[in-house]
Short mmCIF file of C-alpha atoms and ligand atoms in Angstrom, two decimals:
data_model
loop_
_atom_site.label_atom_id
_atom_site.label_comp_id
_atom_site.label_asym_id
_atom_site.label_seq_id
_atom_site.Cartn_x
_atom_site.Cartn_y
_atom_site.Cartn_z
CA UNK A 27 6.93 3.88 -2.11
CA UNK A 28 9.68 1.45 -1.14
CA UNK A 29 8.93 -1.87 0.53
CA UNK A 30 11.70 -2.95 2.90
CA UNK A 31 11.87 -6.28 4.68
CA UNK A 32 15.02 -6.12 6.77
CA UNK A 33 16.08 -3.91 9.65
CA UNK A 34 19.47 -3.16 8.06
CA UNK A 35 17.84 -1.50 5.06
CA UNK A 36 16.00 0.97 7.30
CA UNK A 37 18.43 3.68 8.24
CA UNK A 38 16.44 6.90 8.23
CA UNK A 39 17.23 10.32 9.61
CA UNK A 40 15.29 13.55 9.95
CA UNK A 41 11.60 14.19 10.45
CA UNK A 42 10.05 10.73 10.35
CA UNK A 43 6.46 9.79 11.23
CA UNK A 44 5.76 6.12 11.98
CA UNK A 45 2.39 4.38 11.67
CA UNK A 46 2.56 0.85 13.14
CA UNK A 47 -0.10 -1.50 11.73
CA UNK A 48 -0.92 -5.17 11.43
CA UNK A 49 -2.25 -4.73 7.89
CA UNK A 50 -5.75 -5.49 6.59
CA UNK A 51 -5.76 -1.74 6.13
CA UNK A 52 -8.99 0.29 6.23
CA UNK A 53 -10.05 3.92 6.58
CA UNK A 54 -8.94 4.00 10.23
CA UNK A 55 -5.38 3.28 9.12
CA UNK A 56 -5.75 5.74 6.25
CA UNK A 57 -6.53 8.55 8.69
CA UNK A 58 -3.28 7.78 10.54
CA UNK A 59 -1.31 7.78 7.27
CA UNK A 60 -2.85 11.14 6.33
CA UNK A 61 -1.99 12.70 9.68
CA UNK A 62 1.56 11.37 9.41
CA UNK A 63 1.81 12.61 5.81
CA UNK A 64 0.64 16.09 6.81
CA UNK A 65 3.12 16.38 9.68
CA UNK A 66 6.26 14.50 8.57
CA UNK A 67 8.89 14.68 5.85
CA UNK A 68 9.13 10.90 5.67
CA UNK A 69 6.26 8.54 6.47
CA UNK A 70 7.01 4.96 7.44
CA UNK A 71 4.21 2.42 7.84
CA UNK A 72 4.98 -0.91 9.39
CA UNK A 73 2.99 -3.96 8.42
CA UNK A 74 3.61 -6.76 10.86
CA UNK A 75 1.13 -9.20 12.37
CA UNK A 76 2.90 -9.40 15.70
CA UNK A 77 2.52 -12.92 17.12
CA UNK A 78 3.68 -11.73 20.55
CA UNK A 79 0.54 -9.65 21.11
CA UNK A 80 -1.97 -12.41 20.36
CA UNK A 81 -3.24 -14.16 23.44
CA UNK A 82 -5.31 -16.58 21.33
CA UNK A 83 -3.67 -18.68 18.61
CA UNK A 84 -6.98 -18.97 16.73
CA UNK A 85 -7.18 -15.17 16.51
CA UNK A 86 -3.64 -15.02 15.10
CA UNK A 87 -4.35 -17.79 12.58
CA UNK A 88 -7.57 -16.08 11.42
CA UNK A 89 -6.08 -12.59 11.20
CA UNK A 90 -6.75 -11.26 7.65
CA UNK A 91 -3.64 -10.74 5.49
CA UNK A 92 -3.44 -9.23 2.00
CA UNK A 93 -0.10 -7.64 1.21
CA UNK A 94 -1.01 -6.29 -2.25
CA UNK A 95 -4.17 -4.62 -0.96
CA UNK A 96 -2.25 -3.07 1.94
CA UNK A 97 0.65 -1.88 -0.23
CA UNK A 98 -1.80 -0.20 -2.65
CA UNK A 99 -3.52 1.66 0.22
CA UNK A 100 -0.25 2.73 1.81
CA UNK A 101 1.09 3.97 -1.52
CA UNK A 102 -2.13 5.86 -2.29
CA UNK A 103 -1.89 7.65 1.07
CA UNK A 104 1.64 8.84 0.41
CA UNK A 105 3.56 6.41 2.61
CA UNK A 106 7.26 6.59 1.67
CA UNK A 107 8.44 3.33 3.21
CA UNK A 108 6.42 0.22 3.95
CA UNK A 109 8.36 -1.86 6.47
CA UNK A 110 7.08 -5.43 6.24
CA UNK A 111 9.49 -7.68 8.16
CA UNK A 112 9.15 -11.41 8.67
CA UNK A 113 8.58 -12.87 12.14
CA UNK A 114 12.19 -14.15 12.10
CA UNK A 115 13.48 -10.67 11.29
CA UNK A 116 11.71 -9.22 14.34
CA UNK A 117 12.14 -12.19 16.69
CA UNK A 118 15.35 -13.98 15.63
CA UNK A 119 16.39 -17.22 17.32
CA UNK A 120 17.41 -16.50 20.91
CA UNK A 121 15.16 -13.48 21.30
CA UNK A 122 14.62 -13.09 25.04
CA UNK A 123 14.15 -9.43 26.00
CA UNK A 124 10.67 -8.04 26.66
CA UNK A 125 9.08 -4.76 27.68
CA UNK A 126 6.77 -5.66 30.53
CA UNK A 127 3.83 -3.42 31.39
CA UNK A 128 2.36 -3.35 34.89
CA UNK A 129 -1.16 -2.14 35.39
CA UNK A 130 -2.29 -2.13 31.74
CA UNK A 131 -5.94 -1.63 32.61
CA UNK A 132 -8.88 -3.87 31.89
CA UNK A 133 -7.79 -4.78 28.36
CA UNK A 134 -4.46 -5.88 29.84
CA UNK A 135 -6.24 -8.08 32.38
CA UNK A 136 -8.57 -9.52 29.74
CA UNK A 137 -5.66 -10.40 27.40
CA UNK A 138 -2.67 -11.64 29.43
CA UNK A 139 0.61 -10.82 27.70
CA UNK A 140 -1.06 -8.65 25.06
CA UNK A 141 0.45 -5.32 26.09
CA UNK A 142 3.86 -6.91 26.72
CA UNK A 143 3.77 -7.96 23.05
CA UNK A 144 2.53 -4.54 21.92
CA UNK A 145 5.07 -2.62 24.01
CA UNK A 146 7.96 -4.83 22.92
CA UNK A 147 7.21 -4.60 19.20
CA UNK A 148 6.60 -0.84 19.38
CA UNK A 149 9.86 -0.19 21.26
CA UNK A 150 11.64 -2.29 18.62
CA UNK A 151 9.95 -0.27 15.85
CA UNK A 152 10.87 3.00 17.58
CA UNK A 153 14.51 1.88 17.71
CA UNK A 154 14.51 0.64 14.11
CA UNK A 155 12.69 3.60 12.53
CA UNK A 156 13.68 6.36 14.99
CA UNK A 157 10.54 8.43 14.33
CA UNK A 158 9.85 11.85 15.82
CA UNK A 159 6.17 10.96 16.05
CA UNK A 160 4.24 7.70 16.08
CA UNK A 161 0.54 7.60 15.20
CA UNK A 162 -2.07 5.48 16.94
CA UNK A 163 -5.86 5.27 16.89
CA UNK A 164 -8.19 6.22 19.72
CA UNK A 165 -9.98 2.97 18.83
CA UNK A 166 -7.29 1.15 20.85
CA UNK A 167 -7.35 3.68 23.67
CA UNK A 168 -5.60 1.56 26.27
CA UNK A 169 -2.87 0.73 23.76
CA UNK A 170 -2.29 4.45 23.23
CA UNK A 171 -2.24 5.02 27.00
CA UNK A 172 0.21 2.14 27.54
CA UNK A 173 2.55 3.43 24.81
CA UNK A 174 2.44 6.93 26.28
CA UNK A 175 3.53 5.37 29.57
CA UNK A 176 6.24 3.27 27.89
CA UNK A 177 7.92 6.23 26.18
CA UNK A 178 7.80 8.27 29.40
CA UNK A 179 9.07 5.44 31.58
CA UNK A 180 11.86 4.40 29.21
CA UNK A 181 12.77 7.95 28.10
CA UNK A 182 12.13 7.24 24.46
CA UNK A 183 12.09 10.46 22.45
CA UNK A 184 8.94 9.82 20.40
CA UNK A 185 5.73 11.85 20.45
CA UNK A 186 2.69 9.59 20.68
CA UNK A 187 -0.09 11.04 18.51
CA UNK A 188 -3.63 9.69 18.99
CA UNK A 189 -6.18 10.16 16.19
CA UNK A 190 -9.98 9.82 16.51
CA UNK A 191 -11.77 6.55 15.82
CA UNK A 192 -13.09 6.15 12.28
CA UNK A 193 -16.52 4.49 12.07
CA UNK A 194 -18.68 2.95 9.40
CA UNK A 195 -21.95 4.76 8.56
CA UNK A 196 -23.85 2.50 10.98
CA UNK A 197 -21.54 3.55 13.86
CA UNK A 198 -19.42 0.40 14.15
CA UNK A 199 -15.75 1.29 14.67
CA UNK A 200 -13.69 0.09 11.70
CA UNK A 201 -11.61 -2.93 12.61
CA UNK A 202 -9.68 -5.50 10.61
CA UNK A 203 -11.69 -8.11 12.53
CA UNK A 204 -15.09 -6.80 11.31
CA UNK A 205 -14.80 -8.89 8.13
CA UNK A 206 -15.33 -11.95 10.31
CA UNK A 207 -18.82 -10.82 11.41
CA UNK A 208 -21.90 -12.32 9.72
CA UNK A 209 -24.67 -9.77 8.89
CA UNK A 210 -26.60 -10.89 12.00
CA UNK A 211 -23.50 -10.62 14.19
CA UNK A 212 -22.78 -7.18 12.83
CA UNK A 213 -26.29 -6.01 13.74
CA UNK A 214 -25.78 -7.39 17.26
CA UNK A 215 -22.32 -5.76 17.47
CA UNK A 216 -23.87 -2.33 16.91
CA UNK A 217 -25.09 -2.60 20.51
CA UNK A 218 -21.51 -1.77 21.57
CA UNK A 219 -21.14 1.74 20.06
CA UNK A 220 -24.78 2.47 20.88
CA UNK A 221 -24.35 1.61 24.56
CA UNK A 222 -21.13 3.63 24.81
CA UNK A 223 -22.69 6.67 23.14
CA UNK A 224 -25.79 6.38 25.33
CA UNK A 225 -23.59 6.59 28.43
CA UNK A 226 -21.97 9.92 27.53
CA UNK A 227 -23.09 12.49 30.10
CA UNK A 228 -24.47 9.91 32.56
CA UNK A 229 -23.56 10.30 36.26
CA UNK A 230 -22.20 6.76 36.23
CA UNK A 231 -21.18 6.07 32.62
CA UNK A 232 -19.86 2.56 33.34
CA UNK A 233 -23.17 1.36 34.73
CA UNK A 234 -25.16 3.32 32.14
CA UNK A 235 -23.28 1.54 29.34
CA UNK A 236 -23.61 -1.84 31.03
CA UNK A 237 -27.36 -1.29 31.35
CA UNK A 238 -27.81 -0.58 27.64
CA UNK A 239 -25.61 -3.30 26.13
CA UNK A 240 -28.71 -5.14 24.93
CA UNK A 241 -27.63 -8.66 25.81
CA UNK A 242 -23.96 -8.23 24.82
CA UNK A 243 -21.76 -9.64 27.56
CA UNK A 244 -18.78 -7.31 28.14
CA UNK A 245 -15.30 -8.46 29.21
CA UNK A 246 -15.15 -5.06 30.89
CA UNK A 247 -16.54 -1.53 30.74
CA UNK A 248 -14.17 1.07 32.18
CA UNK A 249 -13.01 4.67 32.08
CA UNK A 250 -9.52 5.05 30.59
CA UNK A 251 -7.49 8.20 31.21
CA UNK A 252 -5.54 9.25 28.10
CA UNK A 253 -4.20 12.41 29.71
CA UNK A 254 -5.81 14.90 27.35
CA UNK A 255 -9.09 12.96 27.33
CA UNK A 256 -11.00 10.41 29.39
CA UNK A 257 -12.74 7.68 27.42
CA UNK A 258 -15.31 5.04 28.26
CA UNK A 259 -13.97 1.75 26.87
CA UNK A 260 -15.53 -1.70 26.55
CA UNK A 261 -14.84 -5.09 25.01
CA UNK A 262 -17.49 -7.58 23.92
CA UNK A 263 -17.47 -10.92 22.16
CA UNK A 264 -19.85 -11.43 19.23
CA UNK A 265 -19.73 -15.06 18.12
CA UNK A 266 -16.01 -15.84 17.93
CA UNK A 267 -15.01 -12.22 17.29
CA UNK A 268 -13.86 -9.94 20.08
CA UNK A 269 -14.57 -6.24 19.53
CA UNK A 270 -13.40 -3.20 21.46
CA UNK A 271 -14.60 0.39 21.29
CA UNK A 272 -14.60 3.59 23.32
CA UNK A 273 -16.07 7.09 23.35
CA UNK A 274 -14.70 10.33 24.74
CA UNK A 275 -16.27 11.36 28.06
CA UNK A 276 -14.13 14.42 28.77
CA UNK A 277 -11.49 16.44 26.96
CA UNK A 278 -10.44 15.94 23.38
CA UNK A 279 -7.69 14.35 21.34
CA UNK A 280 -5.41 16.82 19.60
P1 AMP B 11 -4.00 -2.53 13.87
O1 AMP B 11 -3.58 -2.72 12.45
O2 AMP B 11 -5.37 -3.03 14.17
O3 AMP B 11 -2.96 -2.95 14.86
O4 AMP B 11 -4.13 -0.97 14.05
C1 AMP B 11 -3.07 -0.11 13.71
C2 AMP B 11 -3.40 1.26 14.19
O5 AMP B 11 -4.61 1.70 13.60
C3 AMP B 11 -3.63 1.30 15.71
O6 AMP B 11 -3.03 2.48 16.24
C4 AMP B 11 -5.12 1.36 15.82
O7 AMP B 11 -5.57 2.02 16.99
C5 AMP B 11 -5.48 2.16 14.59
N1 AMP B 11 -6.88 1.91 14.23
C6 AMP B 11 -7.49 0.72 14.09
N2 AMP B 11 -8.80 0.89 13.83
C7 AMP B 11 -9.02 2.23 13.82
C8 AMP B 11 -10.17 3.04 13.62
N3 AMP B 11 -11.38 2.51 13.37
N4 AMP B 11 -10.03 4.38 13.68
C9 AMP B 11 -8.81 4.93 13.94
N5 AMP B 11 -7.68 4.22 14.14
C10 AMP B 11 -7.78 2.89 14.07
#
């Protein structure tokens, strides 16, 4: 595996699969690397904690970072190129062009500017890496939906692949932010996947999930249309950690 830090070094051609990440890699990321490895001649993983998508400075400052751990995981999963640029490399002085996203759903409303940051960095990565396919997790369902919209709207020739959410044995969706939860908070957080699963098949899944959140106060509970599947998505705050999750209501992810 090669680690590259500048855009100029990355001049790839052919059948490239891209997995964008912010590091603190776990089994959810591994499943994306494996899918990319199985389907692509060259696998590029990006590792970039994108300041533009953080709506809270404290969240950005507390975001876990461990380059050596991440590089070892990426290498073990057969990643060919780890692209780990600096903030200055991605947002040089004078940077002033953004991909704005209207109507980015409840997560977009809850986190002003978040999807503008996500869309901008992903379009930059698509232009830098020129992948045939880019791999995203169902865990961030609205992100996947937004990026599907972005590539259609801007005629970017990249296939957006969405892979199922990987969970811990207790049902909590893996997230780089889970390390911030105390044991008590983690127990409380399990109310999120439980409420979402309990709502599958209900006549009114949004209200069914709300009713079984067990004291967790959601930012939103809403149905998100991913095209091939509809998911029930919610965000809750447990202590100072914000968690999101979703379950499939209809259809399936390929
Ligand atoms: P992040 O590093 O959190 O920005 O996530 C990078 C990619 O991994 C995104 O496409 C996420 O949706 C995906 N991802 C994060 N957690 C999971 C998970 N538990 N299962 C599957 N994919 C995930």
